[in-house]
PDB file of C-alpha atoms and ligand atoms in Angstrom:
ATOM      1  CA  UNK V   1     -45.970  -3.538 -63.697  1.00 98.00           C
ATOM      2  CA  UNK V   2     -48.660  -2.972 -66.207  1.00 98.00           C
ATOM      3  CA  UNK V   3     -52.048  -4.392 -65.970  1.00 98.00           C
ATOM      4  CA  UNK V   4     -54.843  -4.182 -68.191  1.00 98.00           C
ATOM      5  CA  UNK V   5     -58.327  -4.441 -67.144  1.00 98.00           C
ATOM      6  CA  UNK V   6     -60.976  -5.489 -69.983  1.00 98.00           C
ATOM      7  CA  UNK V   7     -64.558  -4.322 -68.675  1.00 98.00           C
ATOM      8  CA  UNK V   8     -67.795  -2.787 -69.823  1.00 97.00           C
ATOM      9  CA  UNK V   9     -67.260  -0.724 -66.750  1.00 97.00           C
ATOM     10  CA  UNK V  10     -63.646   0.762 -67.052  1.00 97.00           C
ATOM     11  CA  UNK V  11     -64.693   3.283 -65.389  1.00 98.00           C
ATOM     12  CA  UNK V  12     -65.090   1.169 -62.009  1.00 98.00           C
ATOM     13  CA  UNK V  13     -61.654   0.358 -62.189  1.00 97.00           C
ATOM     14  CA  UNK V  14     -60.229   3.819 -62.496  1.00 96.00           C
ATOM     15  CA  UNK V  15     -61.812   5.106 -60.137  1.00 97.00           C
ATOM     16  CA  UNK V  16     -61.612   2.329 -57.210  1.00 97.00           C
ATOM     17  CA  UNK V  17     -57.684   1.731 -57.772  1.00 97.00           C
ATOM     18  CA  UNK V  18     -56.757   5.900 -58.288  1.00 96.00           C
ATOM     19  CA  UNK V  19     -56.975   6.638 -54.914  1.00 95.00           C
ATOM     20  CA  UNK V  20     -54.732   5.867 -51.618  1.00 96.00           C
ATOM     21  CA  UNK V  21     -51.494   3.528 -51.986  1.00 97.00           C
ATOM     22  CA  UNK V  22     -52.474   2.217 -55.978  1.00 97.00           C
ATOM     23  CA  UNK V  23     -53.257   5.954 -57.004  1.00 97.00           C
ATOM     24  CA  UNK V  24     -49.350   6.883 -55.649  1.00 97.00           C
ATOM     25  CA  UNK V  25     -47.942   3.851 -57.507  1.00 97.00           C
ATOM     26  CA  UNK V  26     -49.611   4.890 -60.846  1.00 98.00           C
ATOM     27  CA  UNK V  27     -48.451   8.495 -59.829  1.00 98.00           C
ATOM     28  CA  UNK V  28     -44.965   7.727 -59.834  1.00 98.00           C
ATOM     29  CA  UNK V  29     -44.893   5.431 -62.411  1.00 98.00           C
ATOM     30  CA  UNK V  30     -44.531   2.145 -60.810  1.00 98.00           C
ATOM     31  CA  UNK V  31     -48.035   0.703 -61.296  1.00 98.00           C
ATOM     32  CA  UNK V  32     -49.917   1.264 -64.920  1.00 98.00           C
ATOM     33  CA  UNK V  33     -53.647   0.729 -65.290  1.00 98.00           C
ATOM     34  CA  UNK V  34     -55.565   1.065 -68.228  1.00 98.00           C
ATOM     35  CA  UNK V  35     -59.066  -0.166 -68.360  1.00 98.00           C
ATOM     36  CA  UNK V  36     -60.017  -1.641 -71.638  1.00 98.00           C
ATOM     37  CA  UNK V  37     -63.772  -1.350 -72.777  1.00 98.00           C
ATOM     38  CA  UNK V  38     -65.020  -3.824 -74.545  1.00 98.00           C
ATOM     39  CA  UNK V  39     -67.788  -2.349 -76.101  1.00 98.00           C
ATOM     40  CA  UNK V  40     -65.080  -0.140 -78.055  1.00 98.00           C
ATOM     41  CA  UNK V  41     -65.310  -3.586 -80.043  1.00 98.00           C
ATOM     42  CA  UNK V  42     -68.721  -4.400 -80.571  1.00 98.00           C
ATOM     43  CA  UNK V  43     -69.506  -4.704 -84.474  1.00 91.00           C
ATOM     44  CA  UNK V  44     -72.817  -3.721 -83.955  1.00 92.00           C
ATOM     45  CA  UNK V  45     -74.682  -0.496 -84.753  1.00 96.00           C
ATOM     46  CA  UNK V  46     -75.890  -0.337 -81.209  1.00 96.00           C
ATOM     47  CA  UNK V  47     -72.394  -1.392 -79.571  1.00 97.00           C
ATOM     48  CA  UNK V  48     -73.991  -3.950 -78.410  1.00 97.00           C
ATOM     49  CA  UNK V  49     -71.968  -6.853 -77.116  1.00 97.00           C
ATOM     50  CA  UNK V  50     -74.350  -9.597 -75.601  1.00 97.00           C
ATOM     51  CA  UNK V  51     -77.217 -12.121 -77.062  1.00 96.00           C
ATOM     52  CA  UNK V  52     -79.348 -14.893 -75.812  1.00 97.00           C
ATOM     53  CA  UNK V  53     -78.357 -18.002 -74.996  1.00 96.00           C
ATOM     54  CA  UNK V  54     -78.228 -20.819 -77.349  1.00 98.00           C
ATOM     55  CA  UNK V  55     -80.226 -23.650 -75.665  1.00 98.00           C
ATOM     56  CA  UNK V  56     -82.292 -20.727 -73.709  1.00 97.00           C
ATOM     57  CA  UNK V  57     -81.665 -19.805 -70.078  1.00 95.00           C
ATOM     58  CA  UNK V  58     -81.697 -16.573 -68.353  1.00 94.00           C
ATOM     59  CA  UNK V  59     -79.912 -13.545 -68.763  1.00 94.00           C
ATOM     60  CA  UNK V  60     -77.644 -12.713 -71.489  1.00 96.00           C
ATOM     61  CA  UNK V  61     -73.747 -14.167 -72.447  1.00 97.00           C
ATOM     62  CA  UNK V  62     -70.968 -11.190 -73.653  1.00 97.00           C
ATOM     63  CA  UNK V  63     -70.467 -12.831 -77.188  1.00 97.00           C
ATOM     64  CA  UNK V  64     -66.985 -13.593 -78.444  1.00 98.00           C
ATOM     65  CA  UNK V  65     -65.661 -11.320 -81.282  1.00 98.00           C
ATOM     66  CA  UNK V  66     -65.259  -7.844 -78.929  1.00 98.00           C
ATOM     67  CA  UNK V  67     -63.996  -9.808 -75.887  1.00 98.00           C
ATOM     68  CA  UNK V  68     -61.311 -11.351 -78.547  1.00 98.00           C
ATOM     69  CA  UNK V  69     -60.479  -8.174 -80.299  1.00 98.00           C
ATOM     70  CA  UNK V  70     -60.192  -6.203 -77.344  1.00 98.00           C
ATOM     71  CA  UNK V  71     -57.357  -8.784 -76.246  1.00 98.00           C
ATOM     72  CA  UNK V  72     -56.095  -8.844 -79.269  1.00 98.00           C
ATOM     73  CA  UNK V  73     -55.617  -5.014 -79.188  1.00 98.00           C
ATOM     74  CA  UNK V  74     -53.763  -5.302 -76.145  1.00 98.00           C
ATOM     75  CA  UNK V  75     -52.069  -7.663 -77.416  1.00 98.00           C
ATOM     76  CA  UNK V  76     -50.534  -5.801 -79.832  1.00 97.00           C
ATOM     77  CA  UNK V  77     -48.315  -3.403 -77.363  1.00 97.00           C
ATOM     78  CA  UNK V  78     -46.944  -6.562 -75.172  1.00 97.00           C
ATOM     79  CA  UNK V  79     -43.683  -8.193 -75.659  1.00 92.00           C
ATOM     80  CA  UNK V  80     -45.231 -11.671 -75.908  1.00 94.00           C
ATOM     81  CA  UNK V  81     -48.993 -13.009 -75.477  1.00 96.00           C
ATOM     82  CA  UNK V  82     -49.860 -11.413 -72.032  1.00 98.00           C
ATOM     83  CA  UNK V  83     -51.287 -14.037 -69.133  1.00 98.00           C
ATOM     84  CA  UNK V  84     -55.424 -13.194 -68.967  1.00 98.00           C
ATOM     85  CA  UNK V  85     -57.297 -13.430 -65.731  1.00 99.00           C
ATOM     86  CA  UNK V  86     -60.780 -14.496 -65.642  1.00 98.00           C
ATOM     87  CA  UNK V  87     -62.288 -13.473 -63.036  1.00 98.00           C
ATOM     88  CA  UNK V  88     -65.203 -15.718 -62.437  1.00 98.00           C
ATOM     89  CA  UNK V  89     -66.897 -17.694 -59.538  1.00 97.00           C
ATOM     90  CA  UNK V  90     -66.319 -20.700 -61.174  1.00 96.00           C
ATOM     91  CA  UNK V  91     -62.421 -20.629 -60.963  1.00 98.00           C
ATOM     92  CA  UNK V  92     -59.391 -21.347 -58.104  1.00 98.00           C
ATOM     93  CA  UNK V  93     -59.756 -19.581 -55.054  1.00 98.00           C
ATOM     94  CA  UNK V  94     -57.518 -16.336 -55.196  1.00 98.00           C
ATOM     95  CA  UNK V  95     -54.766 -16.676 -52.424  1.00 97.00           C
ATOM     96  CA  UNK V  96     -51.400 -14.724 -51.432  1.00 96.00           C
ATOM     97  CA  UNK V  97     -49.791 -17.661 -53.322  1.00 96.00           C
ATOM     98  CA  UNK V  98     -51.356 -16.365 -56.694  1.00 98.00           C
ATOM     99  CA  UNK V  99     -50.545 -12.710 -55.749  1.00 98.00           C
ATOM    100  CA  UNK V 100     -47.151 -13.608 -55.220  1.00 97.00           C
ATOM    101  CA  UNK V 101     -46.886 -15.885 -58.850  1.00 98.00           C
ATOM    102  CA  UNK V 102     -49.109 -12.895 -60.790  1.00 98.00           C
ATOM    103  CA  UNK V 103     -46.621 -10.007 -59.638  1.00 98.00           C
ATOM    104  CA  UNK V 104     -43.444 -11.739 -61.378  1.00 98.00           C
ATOM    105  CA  UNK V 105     -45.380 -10.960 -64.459  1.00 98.00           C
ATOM    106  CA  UNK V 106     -44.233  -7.894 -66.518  1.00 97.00           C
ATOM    107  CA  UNK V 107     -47.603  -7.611 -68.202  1.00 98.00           C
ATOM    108  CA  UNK V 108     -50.940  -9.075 -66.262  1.00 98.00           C
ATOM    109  CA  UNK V 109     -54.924  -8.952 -68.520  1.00 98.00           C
ATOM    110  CA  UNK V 110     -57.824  -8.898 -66.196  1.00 98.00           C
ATOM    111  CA  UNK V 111     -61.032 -10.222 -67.903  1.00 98.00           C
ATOM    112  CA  UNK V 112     -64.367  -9.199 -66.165  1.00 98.00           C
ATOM    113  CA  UNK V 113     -67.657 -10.228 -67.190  1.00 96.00           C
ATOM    114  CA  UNK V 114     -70.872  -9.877 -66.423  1.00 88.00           C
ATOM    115  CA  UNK V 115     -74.629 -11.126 -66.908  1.00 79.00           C
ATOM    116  CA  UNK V 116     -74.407 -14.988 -67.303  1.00 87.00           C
ATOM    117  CA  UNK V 117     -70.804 -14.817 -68.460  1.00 94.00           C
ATOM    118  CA  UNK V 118     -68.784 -14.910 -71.894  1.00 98.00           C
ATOM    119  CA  UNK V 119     -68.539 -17.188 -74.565  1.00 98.00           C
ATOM    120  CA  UNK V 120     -66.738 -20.053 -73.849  1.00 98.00           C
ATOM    121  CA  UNK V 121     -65.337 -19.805 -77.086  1.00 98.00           C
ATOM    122  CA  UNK V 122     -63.700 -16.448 -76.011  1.00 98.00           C
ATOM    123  CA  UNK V 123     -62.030 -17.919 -72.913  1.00 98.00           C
ATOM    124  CA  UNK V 124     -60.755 -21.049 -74.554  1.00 98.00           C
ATOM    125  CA  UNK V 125     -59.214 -18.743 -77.023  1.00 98.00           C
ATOM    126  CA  UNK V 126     -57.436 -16.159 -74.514  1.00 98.00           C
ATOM    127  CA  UNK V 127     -57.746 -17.299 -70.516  1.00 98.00           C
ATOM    128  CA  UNK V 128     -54.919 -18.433 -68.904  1.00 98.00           C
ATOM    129  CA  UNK V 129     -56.100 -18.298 -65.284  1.00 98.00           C
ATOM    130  CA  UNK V 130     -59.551 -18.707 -64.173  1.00 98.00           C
ATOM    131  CA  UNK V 131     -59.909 -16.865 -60.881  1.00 98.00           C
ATOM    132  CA  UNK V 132     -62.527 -16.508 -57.922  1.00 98.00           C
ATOM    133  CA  UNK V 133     -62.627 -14.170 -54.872  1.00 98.00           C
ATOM    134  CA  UNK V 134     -64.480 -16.479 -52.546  1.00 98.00           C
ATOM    135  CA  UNK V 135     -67.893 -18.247 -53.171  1.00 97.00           C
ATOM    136  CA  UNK V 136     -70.304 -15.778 -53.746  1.00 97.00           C
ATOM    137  CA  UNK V 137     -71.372 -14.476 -56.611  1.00 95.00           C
ATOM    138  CA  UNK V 138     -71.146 -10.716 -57.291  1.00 97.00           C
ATOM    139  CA  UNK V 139     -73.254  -9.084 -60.379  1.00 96.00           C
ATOM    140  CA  UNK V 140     -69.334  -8.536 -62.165  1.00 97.00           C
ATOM    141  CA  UNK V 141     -65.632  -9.236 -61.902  1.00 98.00           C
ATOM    142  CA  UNK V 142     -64.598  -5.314 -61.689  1.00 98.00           C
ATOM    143  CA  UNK V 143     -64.779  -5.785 -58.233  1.00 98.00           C
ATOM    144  CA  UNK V 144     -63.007  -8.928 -57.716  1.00 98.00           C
ATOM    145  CA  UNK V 145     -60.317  -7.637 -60.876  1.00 98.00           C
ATOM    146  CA  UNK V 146     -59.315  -4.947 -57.835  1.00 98.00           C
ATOM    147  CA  UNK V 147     -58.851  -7.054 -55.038  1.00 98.00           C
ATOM    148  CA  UNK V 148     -56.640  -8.915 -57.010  1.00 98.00           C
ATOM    149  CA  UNK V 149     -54.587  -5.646 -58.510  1.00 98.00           C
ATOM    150  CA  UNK V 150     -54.690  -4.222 -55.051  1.00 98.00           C
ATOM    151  CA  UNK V 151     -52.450  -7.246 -53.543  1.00 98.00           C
ATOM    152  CA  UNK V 152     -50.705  -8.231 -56.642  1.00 98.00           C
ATOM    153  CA  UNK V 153     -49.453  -4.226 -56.723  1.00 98.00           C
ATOM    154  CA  UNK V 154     -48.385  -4.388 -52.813  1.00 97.00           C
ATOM    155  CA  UNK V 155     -46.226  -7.065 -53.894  1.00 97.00           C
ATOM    156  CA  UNK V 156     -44.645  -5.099 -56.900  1.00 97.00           C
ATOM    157  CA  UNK V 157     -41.085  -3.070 -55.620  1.00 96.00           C
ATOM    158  CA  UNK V 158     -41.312   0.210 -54.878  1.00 96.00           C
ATOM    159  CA  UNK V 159     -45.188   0.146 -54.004  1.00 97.00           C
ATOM    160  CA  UNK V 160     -45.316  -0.036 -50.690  1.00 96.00           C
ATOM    161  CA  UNK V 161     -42.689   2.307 -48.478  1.00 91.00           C
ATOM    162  CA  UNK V 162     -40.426   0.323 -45.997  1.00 83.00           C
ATOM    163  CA  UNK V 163     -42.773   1.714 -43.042  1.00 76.00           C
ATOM    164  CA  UNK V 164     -45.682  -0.370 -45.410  1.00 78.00           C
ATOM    165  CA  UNK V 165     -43.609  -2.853 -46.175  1.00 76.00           C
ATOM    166  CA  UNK V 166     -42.913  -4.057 -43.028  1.00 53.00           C
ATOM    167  CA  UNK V 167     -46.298  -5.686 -42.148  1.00 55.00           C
ATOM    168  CA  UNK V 168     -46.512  -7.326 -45.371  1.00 48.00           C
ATOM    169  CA  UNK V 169     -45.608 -11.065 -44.056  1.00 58.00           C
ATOM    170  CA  UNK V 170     -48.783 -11.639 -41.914  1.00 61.00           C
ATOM    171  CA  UNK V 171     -49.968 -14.362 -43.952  1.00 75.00           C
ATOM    172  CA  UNK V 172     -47.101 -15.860 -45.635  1.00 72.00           C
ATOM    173  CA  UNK V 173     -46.100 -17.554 -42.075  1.00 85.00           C
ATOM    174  CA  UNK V 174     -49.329 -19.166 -42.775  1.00 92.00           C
ATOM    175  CA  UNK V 175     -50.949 -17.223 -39.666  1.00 96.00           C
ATOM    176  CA  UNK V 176     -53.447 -14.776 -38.814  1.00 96.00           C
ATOM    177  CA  UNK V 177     -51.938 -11.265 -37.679  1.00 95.00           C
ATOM    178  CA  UNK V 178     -51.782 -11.185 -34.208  1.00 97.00           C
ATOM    179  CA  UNK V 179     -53.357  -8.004 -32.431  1.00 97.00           C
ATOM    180  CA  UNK V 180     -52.126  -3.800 -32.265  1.00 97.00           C
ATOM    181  CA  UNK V 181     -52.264  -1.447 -29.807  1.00 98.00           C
ATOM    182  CA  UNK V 182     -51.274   2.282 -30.112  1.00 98.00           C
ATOM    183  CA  UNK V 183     -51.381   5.048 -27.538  1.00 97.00           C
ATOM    184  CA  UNK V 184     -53.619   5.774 -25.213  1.00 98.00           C
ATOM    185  CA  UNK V 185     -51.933   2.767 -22.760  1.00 98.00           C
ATOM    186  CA  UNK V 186     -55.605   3.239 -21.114  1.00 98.00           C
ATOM    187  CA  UNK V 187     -58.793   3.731 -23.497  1.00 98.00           C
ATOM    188  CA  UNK V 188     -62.031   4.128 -21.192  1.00 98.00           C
ATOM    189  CA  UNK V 189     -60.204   1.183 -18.631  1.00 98.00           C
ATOM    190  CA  UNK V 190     -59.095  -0.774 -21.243  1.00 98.00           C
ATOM    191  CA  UNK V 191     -55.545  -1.041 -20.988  1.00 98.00           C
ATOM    192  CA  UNK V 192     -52.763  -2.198 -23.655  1.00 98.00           C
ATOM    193  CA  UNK V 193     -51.378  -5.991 -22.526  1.00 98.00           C
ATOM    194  CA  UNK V 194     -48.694  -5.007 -20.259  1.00 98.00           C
ATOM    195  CA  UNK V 195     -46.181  -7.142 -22.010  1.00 98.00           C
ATOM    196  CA  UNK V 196     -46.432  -4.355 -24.977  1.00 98.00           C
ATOM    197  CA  UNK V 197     -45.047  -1.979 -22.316  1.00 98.00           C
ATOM    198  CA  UNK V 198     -41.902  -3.990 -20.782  1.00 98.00           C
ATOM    199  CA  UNK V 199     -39.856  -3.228 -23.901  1.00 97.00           C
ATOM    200  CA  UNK V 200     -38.796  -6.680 -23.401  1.00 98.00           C
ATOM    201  CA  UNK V 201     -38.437  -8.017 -27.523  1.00 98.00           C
ATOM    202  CA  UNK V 202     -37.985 -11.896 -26.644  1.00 98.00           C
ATOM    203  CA  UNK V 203     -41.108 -12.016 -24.348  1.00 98.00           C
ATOM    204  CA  UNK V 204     -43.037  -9.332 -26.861  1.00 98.00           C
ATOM    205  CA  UNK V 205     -42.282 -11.878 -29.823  1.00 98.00           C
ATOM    206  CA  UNK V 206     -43.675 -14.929 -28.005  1.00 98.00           C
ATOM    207  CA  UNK V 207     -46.550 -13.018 -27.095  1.00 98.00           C
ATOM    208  CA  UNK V 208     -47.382 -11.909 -30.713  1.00 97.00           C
ATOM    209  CA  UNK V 209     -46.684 -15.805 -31.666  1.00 97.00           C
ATOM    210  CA  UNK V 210     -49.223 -16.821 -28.984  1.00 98.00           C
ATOM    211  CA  UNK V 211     -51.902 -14.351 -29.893  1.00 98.00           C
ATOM    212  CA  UNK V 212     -51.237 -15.487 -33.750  1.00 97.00           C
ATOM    213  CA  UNK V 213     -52.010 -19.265 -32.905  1.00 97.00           C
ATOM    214  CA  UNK V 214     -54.836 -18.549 -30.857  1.00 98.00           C
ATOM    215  CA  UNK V 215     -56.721 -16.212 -33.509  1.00 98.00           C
ATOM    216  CA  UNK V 216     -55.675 -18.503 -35.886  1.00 97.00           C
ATOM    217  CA  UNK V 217     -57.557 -21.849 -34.246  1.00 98.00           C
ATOM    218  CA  UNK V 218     -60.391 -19.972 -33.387  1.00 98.00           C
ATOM    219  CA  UNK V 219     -61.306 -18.098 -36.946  1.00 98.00           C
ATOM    220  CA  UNK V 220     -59.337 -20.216 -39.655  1.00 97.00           C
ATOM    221  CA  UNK V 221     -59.032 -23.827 -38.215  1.00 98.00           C
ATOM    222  CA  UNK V 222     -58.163 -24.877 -41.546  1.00 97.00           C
ATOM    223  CA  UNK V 223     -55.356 -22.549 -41.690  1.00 96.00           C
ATOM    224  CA  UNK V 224     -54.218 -23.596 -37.880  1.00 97.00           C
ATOM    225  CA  UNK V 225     -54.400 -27.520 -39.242  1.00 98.00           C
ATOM    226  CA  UNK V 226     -51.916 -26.522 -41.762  1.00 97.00           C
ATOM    227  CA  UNK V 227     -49.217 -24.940 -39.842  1.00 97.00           C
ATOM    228  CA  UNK V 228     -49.265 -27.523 -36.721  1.00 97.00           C
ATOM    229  CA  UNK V 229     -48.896 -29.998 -39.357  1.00 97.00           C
ATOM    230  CA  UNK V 230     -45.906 -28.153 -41.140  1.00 95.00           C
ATOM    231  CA  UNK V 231     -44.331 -27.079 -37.900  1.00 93.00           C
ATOM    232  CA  UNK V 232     -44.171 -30.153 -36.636  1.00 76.00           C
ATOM    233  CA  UNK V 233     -45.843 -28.175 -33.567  1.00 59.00           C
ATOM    234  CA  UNK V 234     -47.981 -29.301 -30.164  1.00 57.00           C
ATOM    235  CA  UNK V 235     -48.593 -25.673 -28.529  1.00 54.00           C
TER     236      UNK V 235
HETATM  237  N1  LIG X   1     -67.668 -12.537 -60.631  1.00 80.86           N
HETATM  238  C1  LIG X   1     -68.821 -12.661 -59.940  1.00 80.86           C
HETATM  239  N2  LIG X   1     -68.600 -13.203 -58.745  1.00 80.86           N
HETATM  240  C2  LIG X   1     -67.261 -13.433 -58.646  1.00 80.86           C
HETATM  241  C3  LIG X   1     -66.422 -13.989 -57.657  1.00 80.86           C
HETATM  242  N3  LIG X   1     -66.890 -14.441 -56.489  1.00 80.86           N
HETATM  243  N4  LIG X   1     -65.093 -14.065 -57.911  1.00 80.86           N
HETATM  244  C4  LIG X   1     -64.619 -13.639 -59.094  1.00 80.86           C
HETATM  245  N5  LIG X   1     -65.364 -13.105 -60.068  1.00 80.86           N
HETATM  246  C5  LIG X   1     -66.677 -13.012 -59.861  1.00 80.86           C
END
């Protein structure tokens, strides 16, 4: 999969995705990254890319003709017109859902602004997606364009090994990840839930299911609400 990250700080994205499990995947050749700066584009003597306001206002909006032709120029090397990514506070919540529907893409644009945001003539011209991490606001979308590569690429085959791979499902059951233990059996008197030890699978799985629904009602309610309601469920 190939994404493409437009930024005035390309540099943020290379060097927060080149490292650990997204550095092997570009390694090998599964994951592509390239970081787009927009201020390659500016028209302007100074490259700059922002103004004023119209109407007045603080802070400063990325104007519309680099954020355009920097799409435009990426553009250019996709099979079709690429899906583009805004990340912004003022969009849908990110979820595993999205991850899931953004890694069937071929071809994924990441659009990250910053100051008071970007033309709106821009993003009615190229957006597809307008996408927030959570509500807070951060002073740019670079970080929030990562979280989003990071678990759109652990979704992409041949990212993640099988020994990865394997605890990939803790949220598409809808639950919270129950809780791990590795050796020592006793840390400093605290010792691993003897059901962990009894090798006994049926009793282990119940016990993970347990732990999962009781995490679950205590830190995401709203998530809990959900899967009684689906699952038809009283426990
Ligand atoms: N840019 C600034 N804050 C953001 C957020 N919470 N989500 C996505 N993009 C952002």
């Amino acid at each position: 999969m190939k994404f493409y990250v437009m930024s005035l700080f390309p540099q943020m994205i290379l060097d927060g995705l080149n490292t650990s499990i997204t550095g092997r995947a570009i390694d090998s050749g599964v994951l592509s990254i390239e970081a787009v700066d927009i201020r390659d584009f500016s028209n302007n003597k100074h490259m700059k890319v922002d103004d004023y306001p119209y109407g007045g206002g603080a802070g400063m909006v990325m104007q519309p003709g680099p954020v355009c032709d920097a799409y435009e120029s990426i553009a250019l090397r996709c099979s079709g017109r690429p899906r583009v990514v805004y990340m912004t506070p003022q969009g849908h919540t990110f979820n595993q859902h999205m991850a899931e529907e953004f890694a069937k893409e071929e071809e994924l644009v990441i659009l990250c602004g910053h100051y008071e945001g970007i033309d709106e003539r821009a993003l009615e011209s190229i957006v597809t997606d307008y996408v927030s991490i959570g509500d807070y606001v951060l002073t740019g979308g670079e970080l929030p364009a990562m979280v989003v590569i990071d678990s759109v690429s652990r979704l992409v085959p041949g990212v993640l090994n099988n020994d990865e791979s394997a605890q990939t499902e803790s949220f598409s059951d809808g639950l919270l990840e129950y809780p791990q233990y590795t050796r020592p059996a006793n840390y400093k008197g605290m010792e691993v839930p003897e059901v962990l030890l009894s090798g006994h699978h049926g009793n282990i799985e119940k016990w993970r299911h347990e732990k999962s629904l009781e995490r679950t009602k205590k830190y995401r309610p709203d998530l809990y609400e959900k899967y009684m309601a689906e699952n038809n469920n009283n426990s």
